[in-house]
GROMACS .gro file of C-alpha atoms in nm:
model
   40
    1MET     CA    1   0.007   0.003  -0.017
    2ARG     CA    2   0.303   0.275   0.084
    3ILE     CA    3   0.448   0.195  -0.249
    4ARG     CA    4   0.080   0.246  -0.459
    5ASP     CA    5  -0.016   0.549  -0.256
    6PRO     CA    6   0.277   0.804  -0.390
    7LEU     CA    7   0.213   0.710  -0.773
    8LYS     CA    8  -0.167   0.733  -0.742
    9LYS     CA    9  -0.111   1.082  -0.693
   10PRO     CA   10   0.108   1.227  -0.946
   11GLN     CA   11  -0.107   0.962  -1.173
   12LEU     CA   12  -0.387   1.234  -1.079
   13PHE     CA   13  -0.201   1.516  -1.111
   14GLU     CA   14  -0.077   1.436  -1.430
   15VAL     CA   15  -0.390   1.359  -1.579
   16TYR     CA   16  -0.520   1.686  -1.410
   17ALA     CA   17  -0.242   1.867  -1.586
   18ILE     CA   18  -0.290   1.679  -1.912
   19THR     CA   19  -0.673   1.775  -1.948
   20ILE     CA   20  -0.626   2.167  -1.911
   21TYR     CA   21  -0.365   2.132  -2.133
   22PHE     CA   22  -0.578   1.978  -2.419
   23ALA     CA   23  -0.859   2.240  -2.291
   24VAL     CA   24  -0.646   2.526  -2.345
   25THR     CA   25  -0.533   2.406  -2.675
   26ILE     CA   26  -0.833   2.306  -2.806
   27CYS     CA   27  -0.994   2.682  -2.654
   28LEU     CA   28  -0.664   2.919  -2.898
   29ILE     CA   29  -0.764   2.660  -3.186
   30LEU     CA   30  -1.121   2.803  -3.148
   31PHE     CA   31  -1.008   3.130  -3.096
   32TYR     CA   32  -0.767   3.164  -3.400
   33SER     CA   33  -0.998   2.988  -3.597
   34TYR     CA   34  -1.245   3.216  -3.494
   35ASN     CA   35  -1.023   3.508  -3.628
   36LEU     CA   36  -0.902   3.385  -3.917
   37PHE     CA   37  -1.328   3.306  -4.018
   38ASN     CA   38  -1.376   3.675  -3.898
   39SER     CA   39  -1.098   3.809  -4.120
   40LEU     CA   40  -1.184   3.661  -4.409
   0.00000   0.00000   0.00000
């Protein structure tokens, strides 16, 4: 149990960080594509 507990926390943190990273990336892509669409 002592070995598994430290491994679970970084995994949850990594999933949380990756989720935020992809969410921000998608928002930026939508934002830039929206600006390009308006500029046309």
